[in-house]
Structure formats: structure tokens, C-alpha cells
mmCIF file of N, CA and C in Angstrom:
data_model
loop_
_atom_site.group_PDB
_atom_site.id
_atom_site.type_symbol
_atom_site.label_atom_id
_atom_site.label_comp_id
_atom_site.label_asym_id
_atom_site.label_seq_id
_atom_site.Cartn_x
_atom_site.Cartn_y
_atom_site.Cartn_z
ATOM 1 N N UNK A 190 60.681 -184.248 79.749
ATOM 2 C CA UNK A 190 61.152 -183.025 80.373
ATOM 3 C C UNK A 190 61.989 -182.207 79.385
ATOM 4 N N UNK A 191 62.485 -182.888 78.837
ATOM 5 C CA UNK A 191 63.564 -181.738 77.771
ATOM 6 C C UNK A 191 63.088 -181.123 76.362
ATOM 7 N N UNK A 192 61.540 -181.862 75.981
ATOM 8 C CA UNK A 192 61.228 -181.399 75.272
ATOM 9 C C UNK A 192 60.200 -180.222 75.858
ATOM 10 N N UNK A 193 59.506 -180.409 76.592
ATOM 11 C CA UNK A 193 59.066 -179.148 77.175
ATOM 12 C C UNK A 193 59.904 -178.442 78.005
ATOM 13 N N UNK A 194 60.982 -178.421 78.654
ATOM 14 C CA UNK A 194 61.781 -177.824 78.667
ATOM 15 C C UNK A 194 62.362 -176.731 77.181
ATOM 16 N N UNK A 195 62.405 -177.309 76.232
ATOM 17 C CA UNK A 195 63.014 -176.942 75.225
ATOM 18 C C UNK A 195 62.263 -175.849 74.706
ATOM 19 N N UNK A 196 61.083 -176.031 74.514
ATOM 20 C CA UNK A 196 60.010 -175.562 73.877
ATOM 21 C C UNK A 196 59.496 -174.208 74.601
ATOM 22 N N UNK A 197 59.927 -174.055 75.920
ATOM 23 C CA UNK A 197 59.391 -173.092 76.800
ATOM 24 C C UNK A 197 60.905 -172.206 76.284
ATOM 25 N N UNK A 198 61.978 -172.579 76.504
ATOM 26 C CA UNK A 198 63.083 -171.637 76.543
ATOM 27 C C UNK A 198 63.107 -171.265 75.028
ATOM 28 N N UNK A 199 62.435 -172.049 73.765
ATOM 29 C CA UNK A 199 62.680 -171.439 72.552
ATOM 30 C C UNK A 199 62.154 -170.002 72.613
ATOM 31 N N UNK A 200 60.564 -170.457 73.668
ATOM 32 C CA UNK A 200 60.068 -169.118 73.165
ATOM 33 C C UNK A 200 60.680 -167.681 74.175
ATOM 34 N N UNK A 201 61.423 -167.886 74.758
ATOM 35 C CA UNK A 201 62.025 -166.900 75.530
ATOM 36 C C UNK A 201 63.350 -165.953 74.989
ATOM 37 N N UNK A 202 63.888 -167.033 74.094
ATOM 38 C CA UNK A 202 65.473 -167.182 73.175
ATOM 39 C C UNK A 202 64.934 -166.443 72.373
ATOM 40 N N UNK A 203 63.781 -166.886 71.665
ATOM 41 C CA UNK A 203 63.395 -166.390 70.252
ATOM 42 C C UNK A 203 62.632 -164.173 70.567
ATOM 43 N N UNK A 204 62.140 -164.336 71.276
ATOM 44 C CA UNK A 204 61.832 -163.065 71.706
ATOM 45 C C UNK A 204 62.764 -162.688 72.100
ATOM 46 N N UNK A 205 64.112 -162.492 72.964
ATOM 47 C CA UNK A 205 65.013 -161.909 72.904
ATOM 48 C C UNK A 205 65.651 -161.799 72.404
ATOM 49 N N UNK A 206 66.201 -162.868 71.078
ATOM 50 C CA UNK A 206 66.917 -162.170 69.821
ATOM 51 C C UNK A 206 66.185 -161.602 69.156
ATOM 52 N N UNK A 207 64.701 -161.300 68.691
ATOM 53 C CA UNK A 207 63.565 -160.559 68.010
ATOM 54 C C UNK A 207 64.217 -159.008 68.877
ATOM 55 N N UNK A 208 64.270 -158.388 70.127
ATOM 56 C CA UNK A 208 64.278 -157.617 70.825
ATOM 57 C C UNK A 208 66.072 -157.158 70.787
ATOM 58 N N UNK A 209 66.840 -157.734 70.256
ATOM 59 C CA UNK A 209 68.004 -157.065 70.137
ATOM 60 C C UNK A 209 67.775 -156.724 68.501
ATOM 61 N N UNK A 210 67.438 -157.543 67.119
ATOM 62 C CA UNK A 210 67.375 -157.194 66.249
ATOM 63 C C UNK A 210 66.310 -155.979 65.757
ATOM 64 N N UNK A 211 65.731 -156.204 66.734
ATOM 65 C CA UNK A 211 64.464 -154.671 66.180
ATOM 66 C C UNK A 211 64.795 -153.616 67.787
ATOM 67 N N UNK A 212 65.970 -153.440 68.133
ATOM 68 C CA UNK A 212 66.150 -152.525 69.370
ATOM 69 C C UNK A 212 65.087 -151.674 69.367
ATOM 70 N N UNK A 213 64.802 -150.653 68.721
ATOM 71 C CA UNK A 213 64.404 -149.316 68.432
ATOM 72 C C UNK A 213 63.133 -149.615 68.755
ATOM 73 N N UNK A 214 62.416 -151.039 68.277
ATOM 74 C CA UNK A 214 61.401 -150.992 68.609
ATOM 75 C C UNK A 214 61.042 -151.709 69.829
ATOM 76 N N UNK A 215 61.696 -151.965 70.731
ATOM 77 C CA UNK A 215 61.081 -152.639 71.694
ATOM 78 C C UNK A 215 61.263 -151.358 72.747
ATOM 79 N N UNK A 216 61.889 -150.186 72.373
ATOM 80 C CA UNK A 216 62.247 -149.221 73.664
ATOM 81 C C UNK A 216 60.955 -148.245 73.053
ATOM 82 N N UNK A 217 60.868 -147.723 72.387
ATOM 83 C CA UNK A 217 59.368 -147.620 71.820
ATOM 84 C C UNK A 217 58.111 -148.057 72.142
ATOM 85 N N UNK A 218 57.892 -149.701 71.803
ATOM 86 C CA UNK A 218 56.827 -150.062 72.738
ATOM 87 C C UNK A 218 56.742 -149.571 74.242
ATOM 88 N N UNK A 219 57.918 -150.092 75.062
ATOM 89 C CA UNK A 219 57.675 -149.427 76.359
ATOM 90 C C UNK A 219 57.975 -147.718 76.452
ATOM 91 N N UNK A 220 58.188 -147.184 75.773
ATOM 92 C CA UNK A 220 57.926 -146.228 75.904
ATOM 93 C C UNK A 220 56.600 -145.879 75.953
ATOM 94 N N UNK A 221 55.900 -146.588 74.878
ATOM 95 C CA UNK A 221 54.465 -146.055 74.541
ATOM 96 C C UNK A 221 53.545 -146.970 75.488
ATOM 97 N N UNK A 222 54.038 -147.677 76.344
ATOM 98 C CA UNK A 222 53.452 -148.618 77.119
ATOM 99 C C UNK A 222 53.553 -147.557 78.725
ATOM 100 N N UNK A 223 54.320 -146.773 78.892
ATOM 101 C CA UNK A 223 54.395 -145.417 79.971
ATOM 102 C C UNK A 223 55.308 -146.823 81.355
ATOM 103 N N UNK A 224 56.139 -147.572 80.357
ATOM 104 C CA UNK A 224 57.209 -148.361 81.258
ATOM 105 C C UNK A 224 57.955 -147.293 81.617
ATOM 106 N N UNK A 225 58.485 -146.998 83.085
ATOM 107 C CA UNK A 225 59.678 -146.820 83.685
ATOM 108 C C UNK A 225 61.141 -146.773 82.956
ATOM 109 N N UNK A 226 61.778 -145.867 82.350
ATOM 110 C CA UNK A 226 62.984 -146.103 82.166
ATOM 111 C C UNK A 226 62.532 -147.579 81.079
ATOM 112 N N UNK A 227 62.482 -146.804 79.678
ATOM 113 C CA UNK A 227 62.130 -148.139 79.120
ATOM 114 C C UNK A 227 63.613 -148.679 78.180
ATOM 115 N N UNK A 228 64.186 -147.677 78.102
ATOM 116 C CA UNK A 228 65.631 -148.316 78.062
ATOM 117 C C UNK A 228 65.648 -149.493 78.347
ATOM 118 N N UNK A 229 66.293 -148.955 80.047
ATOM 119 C CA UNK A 229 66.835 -149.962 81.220
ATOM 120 C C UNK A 229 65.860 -151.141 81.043
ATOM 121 N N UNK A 230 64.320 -151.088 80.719
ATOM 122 C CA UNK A 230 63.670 -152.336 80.738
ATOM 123 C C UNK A 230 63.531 -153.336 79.651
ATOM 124 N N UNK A 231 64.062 -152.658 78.415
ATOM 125 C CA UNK A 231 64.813 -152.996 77.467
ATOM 126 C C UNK A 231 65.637 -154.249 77.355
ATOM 127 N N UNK A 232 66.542 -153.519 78.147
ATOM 128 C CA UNK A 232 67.696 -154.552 78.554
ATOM 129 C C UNK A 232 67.698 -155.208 79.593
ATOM 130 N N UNK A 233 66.739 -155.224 80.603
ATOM 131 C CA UNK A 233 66.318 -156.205 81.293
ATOM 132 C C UNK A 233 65.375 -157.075 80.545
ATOM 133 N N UNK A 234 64.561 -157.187 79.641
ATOM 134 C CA UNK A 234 63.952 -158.013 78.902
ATOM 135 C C UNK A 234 65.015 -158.785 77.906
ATOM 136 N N UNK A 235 66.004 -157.779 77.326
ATOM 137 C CA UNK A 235 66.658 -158.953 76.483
ATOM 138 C C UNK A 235 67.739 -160.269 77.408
ATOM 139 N N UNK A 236 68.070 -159.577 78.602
ATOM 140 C CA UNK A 236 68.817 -160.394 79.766
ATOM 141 C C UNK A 236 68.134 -161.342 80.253
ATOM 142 N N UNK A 237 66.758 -161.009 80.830
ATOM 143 C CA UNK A 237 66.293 -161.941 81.017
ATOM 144 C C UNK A 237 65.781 -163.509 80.156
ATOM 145 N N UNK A 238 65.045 -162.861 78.450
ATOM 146 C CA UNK A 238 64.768 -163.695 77.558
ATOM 147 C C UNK A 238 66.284 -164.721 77.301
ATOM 148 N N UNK A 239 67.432 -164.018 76.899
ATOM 149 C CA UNK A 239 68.390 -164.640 76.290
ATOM 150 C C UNK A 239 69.131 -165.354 77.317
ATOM 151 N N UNK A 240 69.506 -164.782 78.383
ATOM 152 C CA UNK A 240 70.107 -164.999 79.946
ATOM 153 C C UNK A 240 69.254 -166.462 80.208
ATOM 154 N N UNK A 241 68.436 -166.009 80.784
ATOM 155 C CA UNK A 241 67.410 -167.395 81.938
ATOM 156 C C UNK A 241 67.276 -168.365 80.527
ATOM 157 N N UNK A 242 66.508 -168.256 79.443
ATOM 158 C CA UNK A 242 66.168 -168.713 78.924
ATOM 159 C C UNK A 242 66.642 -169.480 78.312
ATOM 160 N N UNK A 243 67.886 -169.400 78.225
ATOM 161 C CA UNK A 243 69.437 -170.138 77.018
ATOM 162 C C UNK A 243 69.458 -170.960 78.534
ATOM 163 N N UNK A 244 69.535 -170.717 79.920
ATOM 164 C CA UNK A 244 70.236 -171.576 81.026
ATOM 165 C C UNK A 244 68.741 -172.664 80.786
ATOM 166 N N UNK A 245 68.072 -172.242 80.962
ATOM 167 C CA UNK A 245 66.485 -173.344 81.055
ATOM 168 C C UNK A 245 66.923 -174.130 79.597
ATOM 169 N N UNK A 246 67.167 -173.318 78.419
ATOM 170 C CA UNK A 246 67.430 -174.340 77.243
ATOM 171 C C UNK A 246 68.562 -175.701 77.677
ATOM 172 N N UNK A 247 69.484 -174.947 78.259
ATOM 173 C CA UNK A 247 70.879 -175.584 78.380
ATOM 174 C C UNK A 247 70.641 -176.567 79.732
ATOM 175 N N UNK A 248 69.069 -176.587 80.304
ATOM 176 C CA UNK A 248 69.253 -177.079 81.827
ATOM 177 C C UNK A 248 70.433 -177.277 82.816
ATOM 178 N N UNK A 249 70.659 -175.366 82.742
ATOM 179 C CA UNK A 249 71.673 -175.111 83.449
ATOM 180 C C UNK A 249 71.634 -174.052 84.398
ATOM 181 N N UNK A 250 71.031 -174.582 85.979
ATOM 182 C CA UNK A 250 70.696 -173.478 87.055
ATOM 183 C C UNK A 250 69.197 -173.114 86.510
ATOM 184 N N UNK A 251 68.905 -174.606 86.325
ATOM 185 C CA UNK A 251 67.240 -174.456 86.038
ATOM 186 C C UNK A 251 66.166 -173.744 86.436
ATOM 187 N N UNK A 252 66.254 -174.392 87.898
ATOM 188 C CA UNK A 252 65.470 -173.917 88.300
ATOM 189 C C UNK A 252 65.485 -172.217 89.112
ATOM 190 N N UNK A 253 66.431 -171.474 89.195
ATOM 191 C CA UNK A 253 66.375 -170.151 89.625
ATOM 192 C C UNK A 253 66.157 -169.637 88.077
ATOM 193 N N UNK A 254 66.728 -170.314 86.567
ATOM 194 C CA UNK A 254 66.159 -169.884 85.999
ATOM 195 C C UNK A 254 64.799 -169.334 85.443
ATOM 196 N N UNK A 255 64.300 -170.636 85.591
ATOM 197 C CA UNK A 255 62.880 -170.551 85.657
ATOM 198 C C UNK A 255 62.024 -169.508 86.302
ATOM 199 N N UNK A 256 62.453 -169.399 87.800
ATOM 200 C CA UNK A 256 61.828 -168.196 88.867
ATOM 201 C C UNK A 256 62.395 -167.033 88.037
ATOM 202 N N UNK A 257 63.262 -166.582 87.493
ATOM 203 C CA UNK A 257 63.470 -165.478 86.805
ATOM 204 C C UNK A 257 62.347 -165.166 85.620
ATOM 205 N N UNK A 258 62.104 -166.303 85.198
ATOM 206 C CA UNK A 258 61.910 -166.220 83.756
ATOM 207 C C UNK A 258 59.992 -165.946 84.217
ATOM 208 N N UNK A 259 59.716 -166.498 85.638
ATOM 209 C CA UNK A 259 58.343 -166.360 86.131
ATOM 210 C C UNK A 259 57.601 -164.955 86.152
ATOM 211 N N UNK A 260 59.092 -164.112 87.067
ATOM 212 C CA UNK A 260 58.792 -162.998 88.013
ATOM 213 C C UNK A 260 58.913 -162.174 86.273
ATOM 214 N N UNK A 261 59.659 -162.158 85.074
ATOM 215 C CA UNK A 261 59.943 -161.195 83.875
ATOM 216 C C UNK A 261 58.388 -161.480 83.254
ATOM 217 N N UNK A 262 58.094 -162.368 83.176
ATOM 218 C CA UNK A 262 56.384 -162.741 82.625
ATOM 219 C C UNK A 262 55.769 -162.401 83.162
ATOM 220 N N UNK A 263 55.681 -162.273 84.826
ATOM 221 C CA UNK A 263 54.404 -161.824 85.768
ATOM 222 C C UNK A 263 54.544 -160.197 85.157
ATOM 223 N N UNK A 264 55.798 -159.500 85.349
ATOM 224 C CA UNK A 264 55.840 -158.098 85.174
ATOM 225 C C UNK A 264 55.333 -157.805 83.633
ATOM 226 N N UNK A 265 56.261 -158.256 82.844
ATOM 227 C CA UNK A 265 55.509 -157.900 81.071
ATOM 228 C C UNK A 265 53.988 -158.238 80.877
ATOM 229 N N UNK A 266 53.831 -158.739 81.737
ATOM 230 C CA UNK A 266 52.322 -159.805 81.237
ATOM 231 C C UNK A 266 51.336 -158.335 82.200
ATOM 232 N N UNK A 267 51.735 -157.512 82.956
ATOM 233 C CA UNK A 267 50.920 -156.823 83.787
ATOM 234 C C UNK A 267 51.031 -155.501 83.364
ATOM 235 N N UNK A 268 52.271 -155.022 82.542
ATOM 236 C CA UNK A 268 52.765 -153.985 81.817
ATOM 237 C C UNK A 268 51.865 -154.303 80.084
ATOM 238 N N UNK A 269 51.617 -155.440 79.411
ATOM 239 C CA UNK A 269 51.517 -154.969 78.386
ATOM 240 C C UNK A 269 49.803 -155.399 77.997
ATOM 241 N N UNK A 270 49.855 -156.101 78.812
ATOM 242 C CA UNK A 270 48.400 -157.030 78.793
ATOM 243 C C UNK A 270 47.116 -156.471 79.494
ATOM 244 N N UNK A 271 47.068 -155.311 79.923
ATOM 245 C CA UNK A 271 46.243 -154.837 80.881
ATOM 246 C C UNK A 271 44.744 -154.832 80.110
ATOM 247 N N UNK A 272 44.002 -155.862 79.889
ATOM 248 C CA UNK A 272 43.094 -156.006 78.902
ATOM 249 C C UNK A 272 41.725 -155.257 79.805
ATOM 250 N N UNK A 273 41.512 -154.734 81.483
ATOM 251 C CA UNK A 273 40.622 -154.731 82.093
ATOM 252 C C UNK A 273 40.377 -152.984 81.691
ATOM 253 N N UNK A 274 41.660 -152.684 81.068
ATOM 254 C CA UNK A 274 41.981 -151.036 80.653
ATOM 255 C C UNK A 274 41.698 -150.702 79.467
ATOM 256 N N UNK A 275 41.304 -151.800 78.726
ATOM 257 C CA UNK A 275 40.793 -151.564 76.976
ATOM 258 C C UNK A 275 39.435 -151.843 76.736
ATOM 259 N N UNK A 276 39.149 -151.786 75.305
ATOM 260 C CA UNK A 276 37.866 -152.130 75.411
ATOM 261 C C UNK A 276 38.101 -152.683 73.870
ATOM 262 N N UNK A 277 36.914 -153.391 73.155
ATOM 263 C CA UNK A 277 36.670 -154.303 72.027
ATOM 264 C C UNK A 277 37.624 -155.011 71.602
ATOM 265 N N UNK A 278 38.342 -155.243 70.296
ATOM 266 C CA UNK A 278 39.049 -156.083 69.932
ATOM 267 C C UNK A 278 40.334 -156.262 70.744
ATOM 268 N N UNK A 279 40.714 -154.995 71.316
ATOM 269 C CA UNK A 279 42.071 -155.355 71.974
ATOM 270 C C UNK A 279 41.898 -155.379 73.058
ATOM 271 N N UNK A 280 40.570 -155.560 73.529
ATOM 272 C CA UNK A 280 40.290 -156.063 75.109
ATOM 273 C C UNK A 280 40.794 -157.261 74.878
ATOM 274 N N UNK A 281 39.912 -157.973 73.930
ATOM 275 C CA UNK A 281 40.027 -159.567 73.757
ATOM 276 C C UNK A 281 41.219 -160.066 73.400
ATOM 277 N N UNK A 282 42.189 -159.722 72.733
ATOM 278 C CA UNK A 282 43.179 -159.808 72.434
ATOM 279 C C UNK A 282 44.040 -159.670 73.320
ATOM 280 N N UNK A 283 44.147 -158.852 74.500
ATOM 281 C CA UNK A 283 44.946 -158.703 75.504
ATOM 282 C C UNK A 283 44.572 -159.453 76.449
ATOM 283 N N UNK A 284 43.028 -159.924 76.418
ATOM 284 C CA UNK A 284 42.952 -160.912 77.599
ATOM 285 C C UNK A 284 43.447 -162.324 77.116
ATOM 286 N N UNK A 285 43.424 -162.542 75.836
ATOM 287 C CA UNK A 285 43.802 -164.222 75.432
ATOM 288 C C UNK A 285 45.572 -164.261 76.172
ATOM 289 N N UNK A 286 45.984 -163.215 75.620
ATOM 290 C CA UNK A 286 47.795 -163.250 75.608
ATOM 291 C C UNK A 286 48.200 -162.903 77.439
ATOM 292 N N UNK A 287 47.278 -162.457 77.872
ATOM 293 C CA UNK A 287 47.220 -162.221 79.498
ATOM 294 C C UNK A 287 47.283 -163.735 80.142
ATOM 295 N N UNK A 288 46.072 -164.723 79.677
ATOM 296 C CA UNK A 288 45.913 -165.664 80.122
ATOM 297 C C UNK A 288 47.279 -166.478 79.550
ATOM 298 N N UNK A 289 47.715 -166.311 78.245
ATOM 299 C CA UNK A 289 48.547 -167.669 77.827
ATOM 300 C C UNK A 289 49.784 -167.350 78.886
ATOM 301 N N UNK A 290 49.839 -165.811 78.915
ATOM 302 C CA UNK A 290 51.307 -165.945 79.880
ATOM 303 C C UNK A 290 51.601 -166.370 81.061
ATOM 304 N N UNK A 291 50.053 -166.558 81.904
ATOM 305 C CA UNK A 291 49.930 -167.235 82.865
ATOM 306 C C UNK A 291 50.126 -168.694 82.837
ATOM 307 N N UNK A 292 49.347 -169.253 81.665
ATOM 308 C CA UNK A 292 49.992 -170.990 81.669
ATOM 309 C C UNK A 292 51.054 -170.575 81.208
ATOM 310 N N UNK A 293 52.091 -170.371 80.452
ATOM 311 C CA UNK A 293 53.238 -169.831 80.268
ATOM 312 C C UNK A 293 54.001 -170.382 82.106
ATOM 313 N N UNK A 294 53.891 -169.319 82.111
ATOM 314 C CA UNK A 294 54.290 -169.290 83.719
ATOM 315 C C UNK A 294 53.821 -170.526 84.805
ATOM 316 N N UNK A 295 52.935 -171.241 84.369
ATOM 317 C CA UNK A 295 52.382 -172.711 84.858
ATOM 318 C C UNK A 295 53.248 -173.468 84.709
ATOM 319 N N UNK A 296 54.059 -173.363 82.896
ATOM 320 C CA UNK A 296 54.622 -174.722 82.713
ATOM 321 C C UNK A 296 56.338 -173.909 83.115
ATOM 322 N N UNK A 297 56.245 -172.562 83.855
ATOM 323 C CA UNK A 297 57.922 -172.677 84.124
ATOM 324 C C UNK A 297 57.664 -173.210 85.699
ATOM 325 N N UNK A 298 56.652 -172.825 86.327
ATOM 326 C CA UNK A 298 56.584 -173.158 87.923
ATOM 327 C C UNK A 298 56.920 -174.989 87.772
ATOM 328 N N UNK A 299 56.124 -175.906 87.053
ATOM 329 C CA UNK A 299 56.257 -177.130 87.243
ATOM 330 C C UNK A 299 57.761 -177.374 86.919
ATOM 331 N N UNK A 300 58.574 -176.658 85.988
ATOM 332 C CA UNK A 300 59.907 -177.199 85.657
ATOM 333 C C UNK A 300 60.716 -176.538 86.997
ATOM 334 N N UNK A 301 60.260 -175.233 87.678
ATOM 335 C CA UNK A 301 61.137 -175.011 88.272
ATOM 336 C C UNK A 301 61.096 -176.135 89.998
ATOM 337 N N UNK A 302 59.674 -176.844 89.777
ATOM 338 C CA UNK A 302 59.445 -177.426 91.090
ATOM 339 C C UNK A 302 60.266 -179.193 90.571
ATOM 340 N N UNK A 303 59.874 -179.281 89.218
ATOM 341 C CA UNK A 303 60.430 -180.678 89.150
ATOM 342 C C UNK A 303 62.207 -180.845 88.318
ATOM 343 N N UNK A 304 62.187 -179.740 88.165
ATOM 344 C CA UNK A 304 63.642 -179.414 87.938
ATOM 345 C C UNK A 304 64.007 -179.892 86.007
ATOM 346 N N UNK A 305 65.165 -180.466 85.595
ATOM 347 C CA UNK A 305 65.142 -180.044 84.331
ATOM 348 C C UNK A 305 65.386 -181.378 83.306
ATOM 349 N N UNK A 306 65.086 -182.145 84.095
ATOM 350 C CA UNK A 306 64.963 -183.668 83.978
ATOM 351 C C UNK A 306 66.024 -184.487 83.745
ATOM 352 N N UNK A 307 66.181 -185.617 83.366
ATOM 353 C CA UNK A 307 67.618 -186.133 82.863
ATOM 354 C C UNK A 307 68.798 -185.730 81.855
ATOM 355 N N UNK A 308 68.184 -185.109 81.050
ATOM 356 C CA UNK A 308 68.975 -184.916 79.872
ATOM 357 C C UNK A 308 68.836 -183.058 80.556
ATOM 358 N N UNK A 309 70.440 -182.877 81.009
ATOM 359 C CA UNK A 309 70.360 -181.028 81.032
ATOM 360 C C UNK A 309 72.161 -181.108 81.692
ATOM 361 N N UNK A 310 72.165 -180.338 81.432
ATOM 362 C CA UNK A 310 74.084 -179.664 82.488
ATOM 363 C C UNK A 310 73.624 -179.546 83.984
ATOM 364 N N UNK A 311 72.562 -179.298 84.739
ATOM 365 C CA UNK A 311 72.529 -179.413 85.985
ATOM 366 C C UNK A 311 72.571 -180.620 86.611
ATOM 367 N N UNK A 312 73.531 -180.817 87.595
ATOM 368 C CA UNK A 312 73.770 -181.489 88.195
ATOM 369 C C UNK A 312 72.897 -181.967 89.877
ATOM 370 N N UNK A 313 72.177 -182.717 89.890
ATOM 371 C CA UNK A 313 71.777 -182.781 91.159
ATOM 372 C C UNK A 313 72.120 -183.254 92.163
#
């Protein structure tokens, strides 16, 4: 559990410090992605990546972490991945990264159903 635990929150940690060090460009992408207030979604992506993702690292309030970290993947994954809206190489390309975010989101549902195993700060 803690190594897949671990391994899921690296990649959440690691994209949200990527997303504070290149600011400019992640409000950009959603800009050019026709996100809502891509600021504000900005900084809901780096809250969520660094936020949920450091608590899932730290197996701490695991599992609402996890449901956070589900519902920020269901939304980015539907905002950036829309592969049914492209066509040739970046069809395919958007459908591979569409699908991984879904197992993505597979292996946070099983941690958030089986919680964060022995080795974590949550207490059961």
C-alpha cells in the first residue's frame, strides 16, 4: 500500500510543483484550452496536485484525499483530453493520456476504498 500509495501522490506533487515553477504557462494552456477563469483553475490545479496529493503522500485524510484528487482528474482529463474533438496524431495521443487518467483514477478509487495502509499518519 505505501508504495503505490507513494507512487500515485509523486505524480500529483510532481505536476504541481512543475505548475507553480512554469506559472505563466499553465494559465496559458488553459487559457488556450477555452478553461473558465483559467487563473482561478490554475490555482485550483496547483491546490489540488500539491494539497491532496502531499496528504495521500503523507497518508494523511487519505481517503477524502483521494476523492479530491479523483473529481481534479475526472475534470482535467475532460478539459484537456478531448481526443473525440481532434483528429490524427493528437487524436491518438489524447486518447492514450484520456485512458491513463482513468486507470489513474482506478488506482486512487481502490486507495480511497481500501484506505492508506499500515505505514501512513491516518489513524483508523
Amino acid at each position: 500500500m505505501l508504495a503505490g500509495r507513494l507512487a500515485l501522490a509523486l505524480l500529483y506533487v510532481q505536476a504541481g510543483w512543475s505548475k507553480v515553477v512554469h506559472w505563466p504557462g499553465i494559465v496559458h494552456l488553459l487559457t488556450h484550452l477555452d478553461a473558465p477563469a483559467p487563473t482561478l483553475g490554475a490555482v485550483i490545479a496547483v491546490v489540488c496536485e500539491l494539497g491532496a496529493g502531499g496528504l495521500v503522500m503523507l497518508g494523511l485524510r487519505t481517503r477524502p484525499a483521494a476523492i479530491v484528487l479523483i473529481l481534479f482528474t475526472i475534470a482535467a482529463n475532460w478539459l484537456a483530453h478531448r481526443f473525440w474533438l481532434m483528429q490524427g496524431r493528437a487524436a491518438a495521443a489524447a486518447e492514450i493520456q484520456f485512458f491513463l487518467d482513468l486507470a489513474i483514477c482506478g488506482g486512487l478509487l481502490l486507495l480511497a476504498s481500501a484506505g492508506p495502509g499500515r505505514f501512513s499518519l491516518d489513524r483508523r
